[in-house]
PDB file of C-alpha atoms in Angstrom:
ATOM      1  CA  MET A   1       0.000   0.000   0.000  1.00  0.00           C
ATOM      2  CA  SER A   2       1.437   3.371  -1.009  1.00  0.00           C
ATOM      3  CA  LYS A   3       2.108   6.082   1.549  1.00  0.00           C
ATOM      4  CA  PRO A   4      -0.333   9.001   1.806  1.00  0.00           C
ATOM      5  CA  TYR A   5       0.712  11.893  -0.402  1.00  0.00           C
ATOM      6  CA  ASP A   6       2.695  14.580   1.427  1.00  0.00           C
ATOM      7  CA  PRO A   7       2.577  17.904  -0.497  1.00  0.00           C
ATOM      8  CA  SER A   8       5.593  19.212   1.449  1.00  0.00           C
ATOM      9  CA  THR A   9       7.794  16.846  -0.565  1.00  0.00           C
ATOM     10  CA  GLU A  10       7.115  19.042  -3.574  1.00  0.00           C
ATOM     11  CA  GLY A  11       7.654  22.314  -1.762  1.00  0.00           C
ATOM     12  CA  ALA A  12       4.193  23.047  -0.330  1.00  0.00           C
ATOM     13  CA  GLN A  13       4.379  25.309   2.726  1.00  0.00           C
ATOM     14  CA  MET A  14       2.979  23.448   5.734  1.00  0.00           C
ATOM     15  CA  SER A  15       3.906  25.731   8.639  1.00  0.00           C
ATOM     16  CA  PHE A  16       2.114  29.047   9.130  1.00  0.00           C
ATOM     17  CA  ARG A  17       3.251  30.091  12.580  1.00  0.00           C
ATOM     18  CA  ASP A  18       4.825  33.289  11.235  1.00  0.00           C
ATOM     19  CA  ARG A  19       3.118  33.466   7.849  1.00  0.00           C
ATOM     20  CA  MET A  20      -0.257  34.623   6.562  1.00  0.00           C
ATOM     21  CA  SER A  21      -2.499  31.628   5.957  1.00  0.00           C
ATOM     22  CA  TYR A  22      -5.550  31.189   3.732  1.00  0.00           C
ATOM     23  CA  SER A  23      -7.818  31.674   6.739  1.00  0.00           C
ATOM     24  CA  ASP A  24      -5.925  34.796   7.812  1.00  0.00           C
ATOM     25  CA  TYR A  25      -6.186  36.398   4.387  1.00  0.00           C
ATOM     26  CA  LEU A  26      -9.926  35.756   4.082  1.00  0.00           C
ATOM     27  CA  HIS A  27     -10.751  36.487   7.758  1.00  0.00           C
ATOM     28  CA  LEU A  28     -12.643  33.218   7.763  1.00  0.00           C
ATOM     29  CA  GLU A  29     -13.237  33.290  11.501  1.00  0.00           C
ATOM     30  CA  LYS A  30     -15.403  36.397  11.059  1.00  0.00           C
ATOM     31  CA  VAL A  31     -17.229  34.928   8.079  1.00  0.00           C
ATOM     32  CA  LEU A  32     -17.840  31.473   9.569  1.00  0.00           C
ATOM     33  CA  ASP A  33     -18.794  32.801  12.988  1.00  0.00           C
ATOM     34  CA  ALA A  34     -21.433  35.124  11.489  1.00  0.00           C
ATOM     35  CA  GLN A  35     -24.211  32.510  11.508  1.00  0.00           C
ATOM     36  CA  ALA A  36     -26.288  32.726  14.675  1.00  0.00           C
ATOM     37  CA  PRO A  37     -29.594  30.831  14.338  1.00  0.00           C
ATOM     38  CA  LEU A  38     -32.333  32.019  16.672  1.00  0.00           C
ATOM     39  CA  SER A  39     -34.155  28.682  16.756  1.00  0.00           C
ATOM     40  CA  THR A  40     -33.325  25.000  16.908  1.00  0.00           C
ATOM     41  CA  ALA A  41     -34.757  24.405  13.413  1.00  0.00           C
ATOM     42  CA  HIS A  42     -32.348  22.539  11.159  1.00  0.00           C
ATOM     43  CA  ASP A  43     -33.147  24.654   8.071  1.00  0.00           C
ATOM     44  CA  GLU A  44     -32.506  28.042   9.642  1.00  0.00           C
ATOM     45  CA  MET A  45     -28.790  27.603   8.870  1.00  0.00           C
ATOM     46  CA  LEU A  46     -29.643  27.203   5.185  1.00  0.00           C
ATOM     47  CA  PHE A  47     -31.787  30.337   5.308  1.00  0.00           C
ATOM     48  CA  ILE A  48     -29.048  32.405   6.959  1.00  0.00           C
ATOM     49  CA  ILE A  49     -26.237  31.254   4.675  1.00  0.00           C
ATOM     50  CA  GLN A  50     -28.381  31.718   1.572  1.00  0.00           C
ATOM     51  CA  HIS A  51     -28.945  35.379   2.436  1.00  0.00           C
ATOM     52  CA  GLN A  52     -25.448  36.093   3.711  1.00  0.00           C
ATOM     53  CA  THR A  53     -23.801  34.708   0.583  1.00  0.00           C
ATOM     54  CA  SER A  54     -26.276  36.656  -1.556  1.00  0.00           C
ATOM     55  CA  GLU A  55     -25.208  39.838   0.219  1.00  0.00           C
ATOM     56  CA  LEU A  56     -21.548  39.026  -0.505  1.00  0.00           C
ATOM     57  CA  TRP A  57     -22.313  38.595  -4.207  1.00  0.00           C
ATOM     58  CA  MET A  58     -24.257  41.884  -4.116  1.00  0.00           C
ATOM     59  CA  LYS A  59     -21.236  43.584  -2.566  1.00  0.00           C
ATOM     60  CA  LEU A  60     -19.150  42.453  -5.528  1.00  0.00           C
ATOM     61  CA  ALA A  61     -21.886  43.533  -7.969  1.00  0.00           C
ATOM     62  CA  LEU A  62     -21.852  47.025  -6.454  1.00  0.00           C
ATOM     63  CA  HIS A  63     -18.055  47.123  -6.701  1.00  0.00           C
ATOM     64  CA  GLU A  64     -18.263  46.276 -10.414  1.00  0.00           C
ATOM     65  CA  LEU A  65     -21.201  48.602 -11.166  1.00  0.00           C
ATOM     66  CA  ALA A  66     -19.523  51.573  -9.479  1.00  0.00           C
ATOM     67  CA  ALA A  67     -16.405  50.973 -11.550  1.00  0.00           C
ATOM     68  CA  ALA A  68     -18.467  50.586 -14.744  1.00  0.00           C
ATOM     69  CA  VAL A  69     -20.147  53.948 -14.096  1.00  0.00           C
ATOM     70  CA  ARG A  70     -16.748  55.603 -13.717  1.00  0.00           C
ATOM     71  CA  GLU A  71     -15.418  54.002 -16.892  1.00  0.00           C
ATOM     72  CA  ILE A  72     -18.407  55.039 -19.016  1.00  0.00           C
ATOM     73  CA  ARG A  73     -18.118  58.580 -17.658  1.00  0.00           C
ATOM     74  CA  ALA A  74     -14.476  58.597 -18.797  1.00  0.00           C
ATOM     75  CA  ASP A  75     -15.328  57.150 -22.259  1.00  0.00           C
ATOM     76  CA  ARG A  76     -13.419  53.938 -21.523  1.00  0.00           C
ATOM     77  CA  LEU A  77     -15.778  51.247 -22.732  1.00  0.00           C
ATOM     78  CA  GLU A  78     -13.524  48.191 -23.065  1.00  0.00           C
ATOM     79  CA  PRO A  79     -13.136  47.692 -19.285  1.00  0.00           C
ATOM     80  CA  THR A  80     -16.824  48.512 -18.864  1.00  0.00           C
ATOM     81  CA  PHE A  81     -17.760  45.507 -20.998  1.00  0.00           C
ATOM     82  CA  LYS A  82     -15.773  43.180 -18.732  1.00  0.00           C
ATOM     83  CA  MET A  83     -17.323  44.636 -15.584  1.00  0.00           C
ATOM     84  CA  LEU A  84     -20.896  44.379 -16.856  1.00  0.00           C
ATOM     85  CA  ALA A  85     -20.282  40.834 -18.090  1.00  0.00           C
ATOM     86  CA  ARG A  86     -19.092  39.989 -14.583  1.00  0.00           C
ATOM     87  CA  VAL A  87     -22.207  41.519 -13.017  1.00  0.00           C
ATOM     88  CA  ALA A  88     -24.374  39.355 -15.275  1.00  0.00           C
ATOM     89  CA  ARG A  89     -22.453  36.270 -14.118  1.00  0.00           C
ATOM     90  CA  ILE A  90     -22.874  37.373 -10.502  1.00  0.00           C
ATOM     91  CA  PHE A  91     -26.629  37.402 -10.983  1.00  0.00           C
ATOM     92  CA  GLU A  92     -26.367  33.966 -12.553  1.00  0.00           C
ATOM     93  CA  GLN A  93     -24.811  32.808  -9.273  1.00  0.00           C
ATOM     94  CA  LEU A  94     -27.565  34.528  -7.310  1.00  0.00           C
ATOM     95  CA  ASN A  95     -30.117  32.763  -9.496  1.00  0.00           C
ATOM     96  CA  ASN A  96     -28.550  29.380  -8.823  1.00  0.00           C
ATOM     97  CA  ALA A  97     -28.762  30.022  -5.090  1.00  0.00           C
ATOM     98  CA  TRP A  98     -32.566  29.929  -5.247  1.00  0.00           C
ATOM     99  CA  ASP A  99     -32.292  26.273  -6.276  1.00  0.00           C
ATOM    100  CA  VAL A 100     -30.670  25.496  -2.937  1.00  0.00           C
ATOM    101  CA  LEU A 101     -33.223  27.482  -0.929  1.00  0.00           C
ATOM    102  CA  ARG A 102     -36.078  25.721  -2.727  1.00  0.00           C
ATOM    103  CA  THR A 103     -35.021  22.460  -1.090  1.00  0.00           C
ATOM    104  CA  MET A 104     -36.644  23.885   2.062  1.00  0.00           C
ATOM    105  CA  THR A 105     -40.331  23.004   2.386  1.00  0.00           C
ATOM    106  CA  PRO A 106     -43.127  25.189   3.808  1.00  0.00           C
ATOM    107  CA  SER A 107     -43.244  22.971   6.901  1.00  0.00           C
ATOM    108  CA  GLU A 108     -39.533  23.439   7.527  1.00  0.00           C
ATOM    109  CA  TYR A 109     -39.698  27.223   7.083  1.00  0.00           C
ATOM    110  CA  THR A 110     -42.622  27.445   9.513  1.00  0.00           C
ATOM    111  CA  GLU A 111     -40.386  26.008  12.241  1.00  0.00           C
ATOM    112  CA  PHE A 112     -38.284  29.175  12.444  1.00  0.00           C
ATOM    113  CA  ARG A 113     -40.198  31.897  10.554  1.00  0.00           C
ATOM    114  CA  GLY A 114     -41.402  33.469  13.802  1.00  0.00           C
ATOM    115  CA  ALA A 115     -37.788  34.055  14.856  1.00  0.00           C
ATOM    116  CA  LEU A 116     -37.275  36.454  11.947  1.00  0.00           C
ATOM    117  CA  GLY A 117     -39.501  39.122  13.462  1.00  0.00           C
ATOM    118  CA  GLN A 118     -39.976  41.966  10.962  1.00  0.00           C
ATOM    119  CA  SER A 119     -36.712  41.338   9.126  1.00  0.00           C
ATOM    120  CA  SER A 120     -37.127  40.821   5.389  1.00  0.00           C
ATOM    121  CA  GLY A 121     -35.029  40.736   2.240  1.00  0.00           C
ATOM    122  CA  PHE A 122     -36.720  43.859   0.893  1.00  0.00           C
ATOM    123  CA  GLN A 123     -34.802  45.727   3.625  1.00  0.00           C
ATOM    124  CA  SER A 124     -31.452  44.844   2.016  1.00  0.00           C
ATOM    125  CA  TRP A 125     -29.681  48.151   1.510  1.00  0.00           C
ATOM    126  CA  GLN A 126     -27.256  46.578  -0.959  1.00  0.00           C
ATOM    127  CA  TYR A 127     -30.086  45.364  -3.152  1.00  0.00           C
ATOM    128  CA  ARG A 128     -31.549  48.868  -3.022  1.00  0.00           C
ATOM    129  CA  ALA A 129     -28.137  50.287  -3.921  1.00  0.00           C
ATOM    130  CA  ILE A 130     -27.967  48.023  -6.988  1.00  0.00           C
ATOM    131  CA  GLU A 131     -31.376  49.208  -8.159  1.00  0.00           C
ATOM    132  CA  TYR A 132     -30.499  52.844  -7.514  1.00  0.00           C
ATOM    133  CA  MET A 133     -27.163  52.472  -9.286  1.00  0.00           C
ATOM    134  CA  ALA A 134     -28.825  50.808 -12.280  1.00  0.00           C
ATOM    135  CA  GLY A 135     -31.493  53.531 -12.535  1.00  0.00           C
ATOM    136  CA  ASN A 136     -34.626  52.407 -10.650  1.00  0.00           C
ATOM    137  CA  ARG A 137     -34.732  55.237  -8.135  1.00  0.00           C
ATOM    138  CA  ASN A 138     -37.813  54.576  -6.028  1.00  0.00           C
ATOM    139  CA  LEU A 139     -37.310  57.093  -3.219  1.00  0.00           C
ATOM    140  CA  ALA A 140     -39.997  55.468  -1.067  1.00  0.00           C
ATOM    141  CA  MET A 141     -37.555  52.619  -0.508  1.00  0.00           C
ATOM    142  CA  LEU A 142     -35.230  54.892   1.437  1.00  0.00           C
ATOM    143  CA  ARG A 143     -37.603  54.690   4.402  1.00  0.00           C
ATOM    144  CA  PRO A 144     -36.683  51.174   5.601  1.00  0.00           C
ATOM    145  CA  HIS A 145     -33.145  52.501   6.152  1.00  0.00           C
ATOM    146  CA  ALA A 146     -34.060  55.739   7.953  1.00  0.00           C
ATOM    147  CA  HIS A 147     -32.964  54.249  11.301  1.00  0.00           C
ATOM    148  CA  ARG A 148     -29.430  53.903   9.898  1.00  0.00           C
ATOM    149  CA  PRO A 149     -28.043  57.317   8.889  1.00  0.00           C
ATOM    150  CA  ASP A 150     -24.851  55.654   7.659  1.00  0.00           C
ATOM    151  CA  LEU A 151     -26.748  53.479   5.183  1.00  0.00           C
ATOM    152  CA  THR A 152     -29.041  56.326   4.156  1.00  0.00           C
ATOM    153  CA  ALA A 153     -25.943  58.423   3.408  1.00  0.00           C
ATOM    154  CA  LYS A 154     -24.565  55.685   1.144  1.00  0.00           C
ATOM    155  CA  LEU A 155     -27.827  55.459  -0.770  1.00  0.00           C
ATOM    156  CA  GLU A 156     -28.138  59.238  -1.024  1.00  0.00           C
ATOM    157  CA  ALA A 157     -24.608  59.408  -2.433  1.00  0.00           C
ATOM    158  CA  ILE A 158     -25.684  57.046  -5.219  1.00  0.00           C
ATOM    159  CA  LEU A 159     -28.836  59.078  -5.846  1.00  0.00           C
ATOM    160  CA  SER A 160     -26.856  62.300  -6.168  1.00  0.00           C
ATOM    161  CA  GLN A 161     -25.012  61.013  -9.238  1.00  0.00           C
ATOM    162  CA  PRO A 162     -26.119  59.748 -12.661  1.00  0.00           C
ATOM    163  CA  SER A 163     -27.036  56.070 -12.705  1.00  0.00           C
ATOM    164  CA  LEU A 164     -25.414  53.456 -14.913  1.00  0.00           C
ATOM    165  CA  TYR A 165     -28.108  53.962 -17.544  1.00  0.00           C
ATOM    166  CA  ASP A 166     -27.934  57.748 -17.205  1.00  0.00           C
ATOM    167  CA  GLU A 167     -24.223  57.536 -18.017  1.00  0.00           C
ATOM    168  CA  ALA A 168     -24.940  55.351 -21.055  1.00  0.00           C
ATOM    169  CA  ILE A 169     -27.449  57.933 -22.311  1.00  0.00           C
ATOM    170  CA  LEU A 170     -25.029  60.812 -21.708  1.00  0.00           C
ATOM    171  CA  LEU A 171     -22.465  58.824 -23.671  1.00  0.00           C
ATOM    172  CA  LEU A 172     -24.903  58.729 -26.592  1.00  0.00           C
ATOM    173  CA  GLY A 173     -25.051  62.515 -26.386  1.00  0.00           C
ATOM    174  CA  ARG A 174     -21.258  62.832 -26.387  1.00  0.00           C
ATOM    175  CA  ASN A 175     -21.209  60.737 -29.539  1.00  0.00           C
ATOM    176  CA  GLY A 176     -23.446  63.117 -31.435  1.00  0.00           C
ATOM    177  CA  PHE A 177     -26.880  61.621 -30.823  1.00  0.00           C
ATOM    178  CA  ASP A 178     -29.856  63.769 -29.894  1.00  0.00           C
ATOM    179  CA  ILE A 179     -30.904  62.684 -26.398  1.00  0.00           C
ATOM    180  CA  GLY A 180     -33.464  65.432 -25.851  1.00  0.00           C
ATOM    181  CA  ALA A 181     -33.985  66.709 -22.322  1.00  0.00           C
ATOM    182  CA  GLU A 182     -31.506  64.158 -20.955  1.00  0.00           C
ATOM    183  CA  ALA A 183     -28.696  66.406 -22.195  1.00  0.00           C
ATOM    184  CA  THR A 184     -29.576  69.150 -19.699  1.00  0.00           C
ATOM    185  CA  ARG A 185     -30.869  67.040 -16.818  1.00  0.00           C
ATOM    186  CA  SER A 186     -29.277  67.851 -13.464  1.00  0.00           C
ATOM    187  CA  ASP A 187     -31.531  66.209 -10.852  1.00  0.00           C
ATOM    188  CA  TRP A 188     -30.623  62.526 -10.673  1.00  0.00           C
ATOM    189  CA  ARG A 189     -32.618  61.472  -7.596  1.00  0.00           C
ATOM    190  CA  ASP A 190     -35.834  60.519  -9.356  1.00  0.00           C
ATOM    191  CA  THR A 191     -36.353  57.650 -11.773  1.00  0.00           C
ATOM    192  CA  ARG A 192     -36.164  59.130 -15.251  1.00  0.00           C
ATOM    193  CA  THR A 193     -39.119  58.981 -17.625  1.00  0.00           C
ATOM    194  CA  GLU A 194     -38.831  57.199 -20.934  1.00  0.00           C
ATOM    195  CA  SER A 195     -37.672  59.388 -23.794  1.00  0.00           C
ATOM    196  CA  GLU A 196     -38.588  59.187 -27.467  1.00  0.00           C
ATOM    197  CA  ALA A 197     -35.295  60.901 -28.319  1.00  0.00           C
ATOM    198  CA  VAL A 198     -33.308  58.266 -26.437  1.00  0.00           C
ATOM    199  CA  LEU A 199     -35.284  55.499 -28.123  1.00  0.00           C
ATOM    200  CA  ASP A 200     -34.524  57.062 -31.507  1.00  0.00           C
ATOM    201  CA  ALA A 201     -30.832  57.238 -30.604  1.00  0.00           C
ATOM    202  CA  TRP A 202     -30.653  53.565 -29.630  1.00  0.00           C
ATOM    203  CA  GLN A 203     -32.562  52.698 -32.793  1.00  0.00           C
ATOM    204  CA  ALA A 204     -29.907  54.444 -34.844  1.00  0.00           C
ATOM    205  CA  VAL A 205     -27.210  52.470 -33.027  1.00  0.00           C
ATOM    206  CA  TYR A 206     -28.986  49.169 -33.658  1.00  0.00           C
ATOM    207  CA  ARG A 207     -29.672  50.043 -37.305  1.00  0.00           C
ATOM    208  CA  GLU A 208     -25.930  50.353 -37.965  1.00  0.00           C
ATOM    209  CA  PRO A 209     -24.098  48.258 -35.372  1.00  0.00           C
ATOM    210  CA  GLN A 210     -20.826  48.165 -37.350  1.00  0.00           C
ATOM    211  CA  ARG A 211     -20.743  51.959 -37.453  1.00  0.00           C
ATOM    212  CA  HIS A 212     -21.541  52.329 -33.744  1.00  0.00           C
ATOM    213  CA  TRP A 213     -20.013  49.095 -32.501  1.00  0.00           C
ATOM    214  CA  MET A 214     -18.884  50.287 -29.041  1.00  0.00           C
ATOM    215  CA  LEU A 215     -22.291  51.769 -28.224  1.00  0.00           C
ATOM    216  CA  TYR A 216     -23.978  48.662 -29.643  1.00  0.00           C
ATOM    217  CA  GLU A 217     -21.808  46.423 -27.456  1.00  0.00           C
ATOM    218  CA  LEU A 218     -22.540  48.564 -24.396  1.00  0.00           C
ATOM    219  CA  ALA A 219     -26.266  48.325 -25.060  1.00  0.00           C
ATOM    220  CA  GLU A 220     -26.096  44.540 -25.296  1.00  0.00           C
ATOM    221  CA  LYS A 221     -24.049  44.284 -22.087  1.00  0.00           C
ATOM    222  CA  LEU A 222     -26.718  46.358 -20.317  1.00  0.00           C
ATOM    223  CA  VAL A 223     -29.442  44.086 -21.677  1.00  0.00           C
ATOM    224  CA  ASP A 224     -27.463  41.017 -20.530  1.00  0.00           C
ATOM    225  CA  PHE A 225     -27.311  42.470 -17.021  1.00  0.00           C
ATOM    226  CA  GLU A 226     -31.022  43.228 -16.910  1.00  0.00           C
ATOM    227  CA  ASP A 227     -31.859  39.832 -18.403  1.00  0.00           C
ATOM    228  CA  TYR A 228     -30.138  38.043 -15.512  1.00  0.00           C
ATOM    229  CA  PHE A 229     -31.571  40.564 -13.037  1.00  0.00           C
ATOM    230  CA  ARG A 230     -35.098  39.839 -14.275  1.00  0.00           C
ATOM    231  CA  ARG A 231     -34.502  36.106 -13.937  1.00  0.00           C
ATOM    232  CA  TRP A 232     -33.348  36.672 -10.362  1.00  0.00           C
ATOM    233  CA  ARG A 233     -36.551  38.558  -9.587  1.00  0.00           C
ATOM    234  CA  PHE A 234     -38.686  35.847 -11.203  1.00  0.00           C
ATOM    235  CA  ASN A 235     -36.921  33.069  -9.306  1.00  0.00           C
ATOM    236  CA  HIS A 236     -37.398  35.074  -6.128  1.00  0.00           C
ATOM    237  CA  VAL A 237     -41.164  35.210  -6.681  1.00  0.00           C
ATOM    238  CA  THR A 238     -41.341  31.520  -7.504  1.00  0.00           C
ATOM    239  CA  THR A 239     -39.300  30.516  -4.464  1.00  0.00           C
ATOM    240  CA  VAL A 240     -41.348  32.657  -2.092  1.00  0.00           C
ATOM    241  CA  GLU A 241     -44.646  31.330  -3.457  1.00  0.00           C
ATOM    242  CA  ARG A 242     -43.378  27.767  -3.209  1.00  0.00           C
ATOM    243  CA  ILE A 243     -42.423  28.224   0.447  1.00  0.00           C
ATOM    244  CA  ILE A 244     -45.051  30.595   1.918  1.00  0.00           C
ATOM    245  CA  GLY A 245     -47.785  30.666  -0.716  1.00  0.00           C
ATOM    246  CA  LEU A 246     -49.648  33.978  -0.742  1.00  0.00           C
ATOM    247  CA  LYS A 247     -49.039  34.893   2.907  1.00  0.00           C
ATOM    248  CA  ARG A 248     -47.674  38.338   3.730  1.00  0.00           C
ATOM    249  CA  GLY A 249     -43.914  38.727   3.984  1.00  0.00           C
ATOM    250  CA  THR A 250     -42.192  39.009   7.362  1.00  0.00           C
ATOM    251  CA  GLY A 251     -41.459  42.682   6.645  1.00  0.00           C
ATOM    252  CA  GLY A 252     -45.151  43.431   6.106  1.00  0.00           C
ATOM    253  CA  THR A 253     -45.148  43.472   2.301  1.00  0.00           C
ATOM    254  CA  GLY A 254     -47.741  41.547   0.336  1.00  0.00           C
ATOM    255  CA  GLY A 255     -45.142  38.838  -0.234  1.00  0.00           C
ATOM    256  CA  VAL A 256     -45.730  37.314  -3.658  1.00  0.00           C
ATOM    257  CA  SER A 257     -48.015  40.194  -4.742  1.00  0.00           C
ATOM    258  CA  TYR A 258     -45.271  42.716  -3.897  1.00  0.00           C
ATOM    259  CA  LEU A 259     -42.611  40.717  -5.726  1.00  0.00           C
ATOM    260  CA  ARG A 260     -44.821  40.369  -8.803  1.00  0.00           C
ATOM    261  CA  LYS A 261     -45.054  44.164  -9.000  1.00  0.00           C
ATOM    262  CA  MET A 262     -41.259  44.279  -9.075  1.00  0.00           C
ATOM    263  CA  LEU A 263     -41.290  42.078 -12.184  1.00  0.00           C
ATOM    264  CA  GLU A 264     -42.874  44.969 -14.076  1.00  0.00           C
ATOM    265  CA  VAL A 265     -39.964  47.342 -13.436  1.00  0.00           C
ATOM    266  CA  GLU A 266     -37.665  47.937 -16.420  1.00  0.00           C
ATOM    267  CA  LEU A 267     -34.190  49.264 -15.725  1.00  0.00           C
ATOM    268  CA  PHE A 268     -33.336  50.177 -19.322  1.00  0.00           C
ATOM    269  CA  PRO A 269     -36.742  50.604 -21.008  1.00  0.00           C
ATOM    270  CA  GLU A 270     -35.620  52.053 -24.345  1.00  0.00           C
ATOM    271  CA  LEU A 271     -33.210  49.151 -24.862  1.00  0.00           C
ATOM    272  CA  TRP A 272     -36.139  46.747 -24.667  1.00  0.00           C
ATOM    273  CA  LYS A 273     -38.525  48.836 -26.748  1.00  0.00           C
ATOM    274  CA  VAL A 274     -35.998  49.345 -29.530  1.00  0.00           C
ATOM    275  CA  ARG A 275     -36.355  45.653 -30.387  1.00  0.00           C
ATOM    276  CA  THR A 276     -39.936  46.206 -31.461  1.00  0.00           C
ATOM    277  CA  ARG A 277     -38.853  49.105 -33.648  1.00  0.00           C
ATOM    278  CA  LEU A 278     -36.238  47.212 -35.641  1.00  0.00           C
TER     279      LEU A 278
END
């Protein structure tokens, strides 16, 4: 019988008394000690880890979106494409996570649902930040964070600047397209209204993709992002209905009825409508 393989024979470092280890670098003690179930229910650990890992992916999505906004503003589109492609893949990961949560049955969720109190996923400030950064600026959704001035300040900072889609539209203007009132807009806090001029501009891009290739590629990367984002929303609705039916959410929303309303929100409306025009 052969001896067990010893990686140190090929130079692997095995002593970390005075060196930074994998656990040190990732601060794994903080991450792995962050799960504190409030009940004895077996499935509460699944519920906690599902939402904590989702928040970590959202943190990375925000990191990429903020960088993409800066790059578009500086007319550097090549790195923007990579960042937006990564965000789409992040939402693919978030979509896959619903498959794990759906292994929990309504009976199992009932065992610990009462321990959640009024906490609910719709209170996620990072999710709100993603929507605000993309362009869906529903100011009513600032209220769940009013008790945290630090979080409100982060969201307000996003609202004070053009969104990802605003920057894409301004880029159209810098490239000679008529973008109508968007060219002189200065208040970024509210969700913008759809614009016929912007739709016409995107139509011109899609009519001649070879001539406007960089703008065409940007448009498709934005659509990729929203495509995965929409799937995430749909899977969210399906998962919630499968587990709690039509009961109200823990945070007081209508649950499934609330989430279905979110399915109607379009982040980049002209990019979807231009398809009908072509």
